């Protein structure tokens, strides 16, 4: 069974600094996608970034970038120049393309607090 | 364009009552998913539709839960004879096709008293 593990329940960072959130996953599949979703206090689920497993280049979206280590099954999120609006719960998620339902499997989340 | 919408946003019901939760996906999205999220946890998959066909219902916890998408657009998740353990946030997501990025609605918070 595929699993996603986020080992940091809570993290804190000073505004304008950089923080890295960890995520590891377990799968025997070779073709899959990885995602980071953000859930602010409003409890919306907002896509932050997506990585295709076949791509060696790490995905970036403005201040957000990932460190994808396929052999280690690791997918960390780096937030640069942290802003107060980054305060949220962050979920790592996995989707296998070998699964006909394309369902997302989520980790338990990391609560990030950005301090002014 | 408009995102995924869900209604109602909040539902309080008494144990034993039936509830119906509605999801209106992004226009043109053929794939639709239902997830359930307990407080402090990540969402868990319930069921998946491709157009009107329910392709996977392996995540539905028991036969009190059912879902439909009769015209390949709006979907309804129905919970019969609700129990307190059904209390959670129910989220709908849609995507252009299977394997595409899923976009989530605001969720329906269900409270069963």
PDB file of C-alpha atoms in Angstrom:
ATOM      1  CA  UNK A   1       0.000   0.000   0.000  1.00  0.00           C
ATOM      2  CA  UNK A   2       1.127   3.519  -0.718  1.00  0.00           C
ATOM      3  CA  UNK A   3       1.741   5.745   2.279  1.00  0.00           C
ATOM      4  CA  UNK A   4       2.785   9.362   2.790  1.00  0.00           C
ATOM      5  CA  UNK A   5       4.585  10.458   5.943  1.00  0.00           C
ATOM      6  CA  UNK A   6       5.029  13.978   7.213  1.00  0.00           C
ATOM      7  CA  UNK A   7       7.171  13.721  10.324  1.00  0.00           C
ATOM      8  CA  UNK A   8       6.920  17.369  11.423  1.00  0.00           C
ATOM      9  CA  UNK A   9       3.517  18.056  13.010  1.00  0.00           C
ATOM     10  CA  UNK A  10       4.360  21.728  13.578  1.00  0.00           C
ATOM     11  CA  UNK A  11       6.976  24.200  12.409  1.00  0.00           C
ATOM     12  CA  UNK A  12       7.651  27.844  12.972  1.00  0.00           C
ATOM     13  CA  UNK A  13       9.636  30.365  10.930  1.00  0.00           C
ATOM     14  CA  UNK A  14      10.402  34.053  11.149  1.00  0.00           C
ATOM     15  CA  UNK A  15       8.940  36.227   8.419  1.00  0.00           C
ATOM     16  CA  UNK A  16      11.318  36.602   5.434  1.00  0.00           C
ATOM     17  CA  UNK A  17      13.289  33.478   6.362  1.00  0.00           C
ATOM     18  CA  UNK A  18      13.357  30.109   4.614  1.00  0.00           C
ATOM     19  CA  UNK A  19      11.732  26.927   5.881  1.00  0.00           C
ATOM     20  CA  UNK A  20      11.692  23.349   4.599  1.00  0.00           C
ATOM     21  CA  UNK A  21       8.852  20.907   5.181  1.00  0.00           C
ATOM     22  CA  UNK A  22       9.618  17.194   4.914  1.00  0.00           C
ATOM     23  CA  UNK A  23       7.656  14.443   3.209  1.00  0.00           C
ATOM     24  CA  UNK A  24       8.487  10.831   2.494  1.00  0.00           C
ATOM     25  CA  UNK A  25       6.393   8.286   0.661  1.00  0.00           C
ATOM     26  CA  UNK A  26       6.355   4.586   0.048  1.00  0.00           C
ATOM     27  CA  UNK A  27       5.396   2.996  -3.243  1.00  0.00           C
ATOM     28  CA  UNK A  28       6.444   0.262  -5.612  1.00  0.00           C
ATOM     29  CA  UNK A  29       5.118   2.216  -8.573  1.00  0.00           C
ATOM     30  CA  UNK A  30       7.411   4.040 -10.958  1.00  0.00           C
ATOM     31  CA  UNK A  31       4.954   6.456 -12.531  1.00  0.00           C
ATOM     32  CA  UNK A  32       3.365   8.922 -10.161  1.00  0.00           C
ATOM     33  CA  UNK A  33       2.840  12.550  -9.254  1.00  0.00           C
ATOM     34  CA  UNK A  34       3.533  14.356  -5.998  1.00  0.00           C
ATOM     35  CA  UNK A  35       1.795  17.445  -4.708  1.00  0.00           C
ATOM     36  CA  UNK A  36       1.894  19.960  -1.922  1.00  0.00           C
ATOM     37  CA  UNK A  37      -1.424  21.484  -0.903  1.00  0.00           C
ATOM     38  CA  UNK A  38      -1.898  24.380   1.498  1.00  0.00           C
ATOM     39  CA  UNK A  39      -4.831  24.672   3.889  1.00  0.00           C
ATOM     40  CA  UNK A  40      -5.022  28.132   5.482  1.00  0.00           C
ATOM     41  CA  UNK A  41      -7.294  28.913   8.439  1.00  0.00           C
ATOM     42  CA  UNK A  42     -10.173  29.301   5.974  1.00  0.00           C
ATOM     43  CA  UNK A  43      -9.779  25.512   5.430  1.00  0.00           C
ATOM     44  CA  UNK A  44      -9.658  25.814   1.660  1.00  0.00           C
ATOM     45  CA  UNK A  45      -7.345  23.289  -0.066  1.00  0.00           C
ATOM     46  CA  UNK A  46      -5.031  25.184  -2.386  1.00  0.00           C
ATOM     47  CA  UNK A  47      -2.521  23.568  -4.735  1.00  0.00           C
ATOM     48  CA  UNK A  48       0.982  24.853  -4.072  1.00  0.00           C
ATOM     49  CA  UNK A  49       3.151  22.782  -6.387  1.00  0.00           C
ATOM     50  CA  UNK A  50       3.225  19.557  -8.411  1.00  0.00           C
ATOM     51  CA  UNK A  51       6.065  17.245  -9.409  1.00  0.00           C
ATOM     52  CA  UNK A  52       5.976  14.476 -12.006  1.00  0.00           C
ATOM     53  CA  UNK A  53       8.136  11.530 -10.962  1.00  0.00           C
ATOM     54  CA  UNK A  54       9.622  11.119 -14.440  1.00  0.00           C
ATOM     55  CA  UNK A  55      11.058  14.638 -14.347  1.00  0.00           C
ATOM     56  CA  UNK A  56      14.479  14.987 -12.797  1.00  0.00           C
ATOM     57  CA  UNK A  57      14.218  18.747 -12.539  1.00  0.00           C
ATOM     58  CA  UNK A  58      12.721  20.008  -9.297  1.00  0.00           C
ATOM     59  CA  UNK A  59       9.497  21.989  -9.659  1.00  0.00           C
ATOM     60  CA  UNK A  60       9.396  25.644  -8.626  1.00  0.00           C
ATOM     61  CA  UNK A  61       6.556  28.125  -8.252  1.00  0.00           C
ATOM     62  CA  UNK A  62       7.764  31.571  -7.261  1.00  0.00           C
ATOM     63  CA  UNK A  63       8.872  31.312  -3.607  1.00  0.00           C
ATOM     64  CA  UNK A  64       8.007  27.614  -3.426  1.00  0.00           C
ATOM     65  CA  UNK A  65      10.332  24.869  -4.614  1.00  0.00           C
ATOM     66  CA  UNK A  66      10.720  21.175  -3.998  1.00  0.00           C
ATOM     67  CA  UNK A  67      13.635  18.843  -3.459  1.00  0.00           C
ATOM     68  CA  UNK A  68      12.558  15.602  -5.111  1.00  0.00           C
ATOM     69  CA  UNK A  69      14.788  12.631  -4.330  1.00  0.00           C
ATOM     70  CA  UNK A  70      13.203   9.692  -6.149  1.00  0.00           C
ATOM     71  CA  UNK A  71      15.583   7.019  -4.905  1.00  0.00           C
ATOM     72  CA  UNK A  72      15.100   8.133  -1.331  1.00  0.00           C
ATOM     73  CA  UNK A  73      11.357   8.615  -1.869  1.00  0.00           C
ATOM     74  CA  UNK A  74      11.582  12.085  -0.426  1.00  0.00           C
ATOM     75  CA  UNK A  75       9.693  15.198  -1.503  1.00  0.00           C
ATOM     76  CA  UNK A  76      10.390  18.261   0.641  1.00  0.00           C
ATOM     77  CA  UNK A  77       8.929  21.742   0.176  1.00  0.00           C
ATOM     78  CA  UNK A  78      11.067  24.835   0.570  1.00  0.00           C
ATOM     79  CA  UNK A  79       9.398  28.164   1.184  1.00  0.00           C
ATOM     80  CA  UNK A  80      11.689  31.144   0.653  1.00  0.00           C
ATOM     81  CA  UNK A  81      11.098  34.650   1.973  1.00  0.00           C
ATOM     82  CA  UNK A  82       8.270  33.408   4.209  1.00  0.00           C
ATOM     83  CA  UNK A  83       5.241  35.667   4.454  1.00  0.00           C
ATOM     84  CA  UNK A  84       2.541  35.896   7.110  1.00  0.00           C
ATOM     85  CA  UNK A  85       0.061  34.597   4.557  1.00  0.00           C
ATOM     86  CA  UNK A  86       2.018  31.350   4.360  1.00  0.00           C
ATOM     87  CA  UNK A  87       0.699  30.406   7.797  1.00  0.00           C
ATOM     88  CA  UNK A  88      -1.295  27.267   7.090  1.00  0.00           C
ATOM     89  CA  UNK A  89      -1.449  23.507   7.263  1.00  0.00           C
ATOM     90  CA  UNK A  90       0.600  21.936   4.470  1.00  0.00           C
ATOM     91  CA  UNK A  91      -0.244  18.511   3.096  1.00  0.00           C
ATOM     92  CA  UNK A  92       1.970  16.350   0.939  1.00  0.00           C
ATOM     93  CA  UNK A  93       0.047  14.073  -1.432  1.00  0.00           C
ATOM     94  CA  UNK A  94       0.801  11.235  -3.825  1.00  0.00           C
ATOM     95  CA  UNK A  95      -1.037  10.007  -6.904  1.00  0.00           C
ATOM     96  CA  UNK A  96      -0.096   6.857  -8.761  1.00  0.00           C
ATOM     97  CA  UNK A  97      -0.856   6.737 -12.451  1.00  0.00           C
ATOM     98  CA  UNK A  98      -1.065   2.976 -12.228  1.00  0.00           C
ATOM     99  CA  UNK A  99      -4.204   3.340 -10.169  1.00  0.00           C
ATOM    100  CA  UNK A 100      -7.237   3.782 -12.381  1.00  0.00           C
ATOM    101  CA  UNK A 101      -8.922   6.034  -9.844  1.00  0.00           C
ATOM    102  CA  UNK A 102      -6.070   8.574  -9.654  1.00  0.00           C
ATOM    103  CA  UNK A 103      -6.902   9.137  -6.027  1.00  0.00           C
ATOM    104  CA  UNK A 104      -4.709  11.332  -3.882  1.00  0.00           C
ATOM    105  CA  UNK A 105      -3.119   9.849  -0.779  1.00  0.00           C
ATOM    106  CA  UNK A 106      -2.338  12.515   1.770  1.00  0.00           C
ATOM    107  CA  UNK A 107       0.052  12.785   4.668  1.00  0.00           C
ATOM    108  CA  UNK A 108      -1.114  13.949   8.075  1.00  0.00           C
ATOM    109  CA  UNK A 109       0.076  17.499   7.482  1.00  0.00           C
ATOM    110  CA  UNK A 110       2.524  20.016   8.910  1.00  0.00           C
ATOM    111  CA  UNK A 111       1.207  23.119  10.616  1.00  0.00           C
ATOM    112  CA  UNK A 112       3.396  26.095   9.692  1.00  0.00           C
ATOM    113  CA  UNK A 113       3.365  29.316  11.666  1.00  0.00           C
ATOM    114  CA  UNK A 114       5.097  32.365  10.200  1.00  0.00           C
ATOM    115  CA  UNK A 115       6.037  34.774  12.983  1.00  0.00           C
ATOM    116  CA  UNK A 116       6.163  38.542  12.363  1.00  0.00           C
TER     117      UNK A 116
ATOM    118  CA  UNK B   1     -13.647  30.965 -14.029  1.00  0.00           C
ATOM    119  CA  UNK B   2     -15.635  29.621 -11.133  1.00  0.00           C
ATOM    120  CA  UNK B   3     -14.041  27.006  -8.969  1.00  0.00           C
ATOM    121  CA  UNK B   4     -15.537  23.909  -7.438  1.00  0.00           C
ATOM    122  CA  UNK B   5     -18.582  24.731  -5.353  1.00  0.00           C
ATOM    123  CA  UNK B   6     -20.172  22.678  -2.606  1.00  0.00           C
ATOM    124  CA  UNK B   7     -23.403  23.016  -0.715  1.00  0.00           C
ATOM    125  CA  UNK B   8     -24.345  23.303   1.982  1.00  0.00           C
ATOM    126  CA  UNK B   9     -21.175  24.684   3.541  1.00  0.00           C
ATOM    127  CA  UNK B  10     -22.347  23.590   6.984  1.00  0.00           C
ATOM    128  CA  UNK B  11     -24.799  20.884   7.925  1.00  0.00           C
ATOM    129  CA  UNK B  12     -25.920  19.951  11.399  1.00  0.00           C
ATOM    130  CA  UNK B  13     -28.131  16.908  11.663  1.00  0.00           C
ATOM    131  CA  UNK B  14     -29.382  14.488  14.237  1.00  0.00           C
ATOM    132  CA  UNK B  15     -28.214  10.930  14.438  1.00  0.00           C
ATOM    133  CA  UNK B  16     -30.291   8.680  12.226  1.00  0.00           C
ATOM    134  CA  UNK B  17     -31.177  11.337   9.658  1.00  0.00           C
ATOM    135  CA  UNK B  18     -30.127  11.155   6.004  1.00  0.00           C
ATOM    136  CA  UNK B  19     -28.020  13.921   4.465  1.00  0.00           C
ATOM    137  CA  UNK B  20     -27.186  14.836   0.874  1.00  0.00           C
ATOM    138  CA  UNK B  21     -24.098  16.833   0.033  1.00  0.00           C
ATOM    139  CA  UNK B  22     -23.759  18.485  -3.348  1.00  0.00           C
ATOM    140  CA  UNK B  23     -20.718  19.194  -5.497  1.00  0.00           C
ATOM    141  CA  UNK B  24     -20.621  21.334  -8.637  1.00  0.00           C
ATOM    142  CA  UNK B  25     -17.278  20.816 -10.407  1.00  0.00           C
ATOM    143  CA  UNK B  26     -15.325  23.236 -12.545  1.00  0.00           C
ATOM    144  CA  UNK B  27     -16.924  23.490 -15.983  1.00  0.00           C
ATOM    145  CA  UNK B  28     -15.356  21.020 -18.389  1.00  0.00           C
ATOM    146  CA  UNK B  29     -13.825  18.808 -15.711  1.00  0.00           C
ATOM    147  CA  UNK B  30     -14.743  15.212 -16.420  1.00  0.00           C
ATOM    148  CA  UNK B  31     -13.252  13.691 -13.268  1.00  0.00           C
ATOM    149  CA  UNK B  32     -14.785  14.202  -9.842  1.00  0.00           C
ATOM    150  CA  UNK B  33     -13.615  12.963  -6.456  1.00  0.00           C
ATOM    151  CA  UNK B  34     -15.032  12.882  -2.953  1.00  0.00           C
ATOM    152  CA  UNK B  35     -12.793  12.941   0.115  1.00  0.00           C
ATOM    153  CA  UNK B  36     -13.439  13.047   3.853  1.00  0.00           C
ATOM    154  CA  UNK B  37     -11.213  14.981   6.232  1.00  0.00           C
ATOM    155  CA  UNK B  38     -11.233  14.549   9.971  1.00  0.00           C
ATOM    156  CA  UNK B  39      -9.972  17.413  12.104  1.00  0.00           C
ATOM    157  CA  UNK B  40      -6.190  17.556  12.132  1.00  0.00           C
ATOM    158  CA  UNK B  41      -5.829  14.906   9.430  1.00  0.00           C
ATOM    159  CA  UNK B  42      -5.306  14.835   5.696  1.00  0.00           C
ATOM    160  CA  UNK B  43      -8.223  14.116   3.387  1.00  0.00           C
ATOM    161  CA  UNK B  44      -9.078  10.460   2.725  1.00  0.00           C
ATOM    162  CA  UNK B  45     -10.427   9.237  -0.590  1.00  0.00           C
ATOM    163  CA  UNK B  46     -14.044   8.116  -0.771  1.00  0.00           C
ATOM    164  CA  UNK B  47     -15.011   7.728  -4.427  1.00  0.00           C
ATOM    165  CA  UNK B  48     -14.198   8.761  -8.009  1.00  0.00           C
ATOM    166  CA  UNK B  49     -16.265   9.481 -11.103  1.00  0.00           C
ATOM    167  CA  UNK B  50     -15.181   9.709 -14.702  1.00  0.00           C
ATOM    168  CA  UNK B  51     -18.039  11.494 -16.444  1.00  0.00           C
ATOM    169  CA  UNK B  52     -21.125   9.801 -14.992  1.00  0.00           C
ATOM    170  CA  UNK B  53     -19.450   6.483 -14.309  1.00  0.00           C
ATOM    171  CA  UNK B  54     -18.433   5.704 -10.756  1.00  0.00           C
ATOM    172  CA  UNK B  55     -15.032   4.153 -11.381  1.00  0.00           C
ATOM    173  CA  UNK B  56     -13.912   3.569  -7.826  1.00  0.00           C
ATOM    174  CA  UNK B  57     -15.928   3.472  -4.628  1.00  0.00           C
ATOM    175  CA  UNK B  58     -13.412   1.574  -2.578  1.00  0.00           C
ATOM    176  CA  UNK B  59     -13.068   4.389  -0.037  1.00  0.00           C
ATOM    177  CA  UNK B  60     -16.723   4.517   0.962  1.00  0.00           C
ATOM    178  CA  UNK B  61     -16.702   3.310   4.584  1.00  0.00           C
ATOM    179  CA  UNK B  62     -19.911   1.266   4.484  1.00  0.00           C
ATOM    180  CA  UNK B  63     -23.175   0.870   2.626  1.00  0.00           C
ATOM    181  CA  UNK B  64     -24.730   3.906   4.304  1.00  0.00           C
ATOM    182  CA  UNK B  65     -22.581   6.021   1.975  1.00  0.00           C
ATOM    183  CA  UNK B  66     -23.431   6.381  -1.698  1.00  0.00           C
ATOM    184  CA  UNK B  67     -22.677   8.833  -4.477  1.00  0.00           C
ATOM    185  CA  UNK B  68     -23.997   9.620  -7.896  1.00  0.00           C
ATOM    186  CA  UNK B  69     -23.241  11.873 -10.839  1.00  0.00           C
ATOM    187  CA  UNK B  70     -26.110  11.120 -13.224  1.00  0.00           C
ATOM    188  CA  UNK B  71     -25.340  13.658 -15.957  1.00  0.00           C
ATOM    189  CA  UNK B  72     -21.592  13.760 -15.615  1.00  0.00           C
ATOM    190  CA  UNK B  73     -21.565  17.151 -13.909  1.00  0.00           C
ATOM    191  CA  UNK B  74     -23.071  17.767 -10.458  1.00  0.00           C
ATOM    192  CA  UNK B  75     -22.531  15.012  -7.923  1.00  0.00           C
ATOM    193  CA  UNK B  76     -24.333  14.137  -4.718  1.00  0.00           C
ATOM    194  CA  UNK B  77     -22.877  12.244  -1.779  1.00  0.00           C
ATOM    195  CA  UNK B  78     -25.589  10.746   0.394  1.00  0.00           C
ATOM    196  CA  UNK B  79     -25.162   9.422   3.905  1.00  0.00           C
ATOM    197  CA  UNK B  80     -28.081   7.439   5.256  1.00  0.00           C
ATOM    198  CA  UNK B  81     -28.871   6.949   8.940  1.00  0.00           C
ATOM    199  CA  UNK B  82     -26.061   9.267  10.004  1.00  0.00           C
ATOM    200  CA  UNK B  83     -23.934   8.439  13.025  1.00  0.00           C
ATOM    201  CA  UNK B  84     -21.771  10.698  15.176  1.00  0.00           C
ATOM    202  CA  UNK B  85     -18.631   9.164  13.678  1.00  0.00           C
ATOM    203  CA  UNK B  86     -19.692  10.559  10.285  1.00  0.00           C
ATOM    204  CA  UNK B  87     -18.942  14.090  11.527  1.00  0.00           C
ATOM    205  CA  UNK B  88     -16.162  15.502   9.343  1.00  0.00           C
ATOM    206  CA  UNK B  89     -15.365  17.865   6.496  1.00  0.00           C
ATOM    207  CA  UNK B  90     -16.476  16.382   3.177  1.00  0.00           C
ATOM    208  CA  UNK B  91     -14.506  17.669   0.223  1.00  0.00           C
ATOM    209  CA  UNK B  92     -15.122  17.430  -3.465  1.00  0.00           C
ATOM    210  CA  UNK B  93     -12.427  17.876  -6.104  1.00  0.00           C
ATOM    211  CA  UNK B  94     -12.492  17.923  -9.882  1.00  0.00           C
ATOM    212  CA  UNK B  95      -9.910  17.597 -12.625  1.00  0.00           C
ATOM    213  CA  UNK B  96      -9.782  17.867 -16.397  1.00  0.00           C
ATOM    214  CA  UNK B  97      -9.148  14.167 -16.659  1.00  0.00           C
ATOM    215  CA  UNK B  98      -7.889  11.320 -14.562  1.00  0.00           C
ATOM    216  CA  UNK B  99      -4.315  11.987 -13.554  1.00  0.00           C
ATOM    217  CA  UNK B 100      -4.630  15.747 -13.861  1.00  0.00           C
ATOM    218  CA  UNK B 101      -4.288  18.134 -10.974  1.00  0.00           C
ATOM    219  CA  UNK B 102      -7.285  18.044  -8.653  1.00  0.00           C
ATOM    220  CA  UNK B 103      -8.893  21.298  -7.553  1.00  0.00           C
ATOM    221  CA  UNK B 104     -10.804  21.244  -4.324  1.00  0.00           C
ATOM    222  CA  UNK B 105     -14.042  22.856  -3.276  1.00  0.00           C
ATOM    223  CA  UNK B 106     -14.516  24.644   0.062  1.00  0.00           C
ATOM    224  CA  UNK B 107     -15.980  21.546   1.682  1.00  0.00           C
ATOM    225  CA  UNK B 108     -19.115  20.767   3.651  1.00  0.00           C
ATOM    226  CA  UNK B 109     -18.658  20.538   7.380  1.00  0.00           C
ATOM    227  CA  UNK B 110     -21.029  17.876   8.672  1.00  0.00           C
ATOM    228  CA  UNK B 111     -21.874  17.637  12.348  1.00  0.00           C
ATOM    229  CA  UNK B 112     -23.993  14.747  13.559  1.00  0.00           C
ATOM    230  CA  UNK B 113     -25.455  15.290  17.011  1.00  0.00           C
TER     231      UNK B 113
END
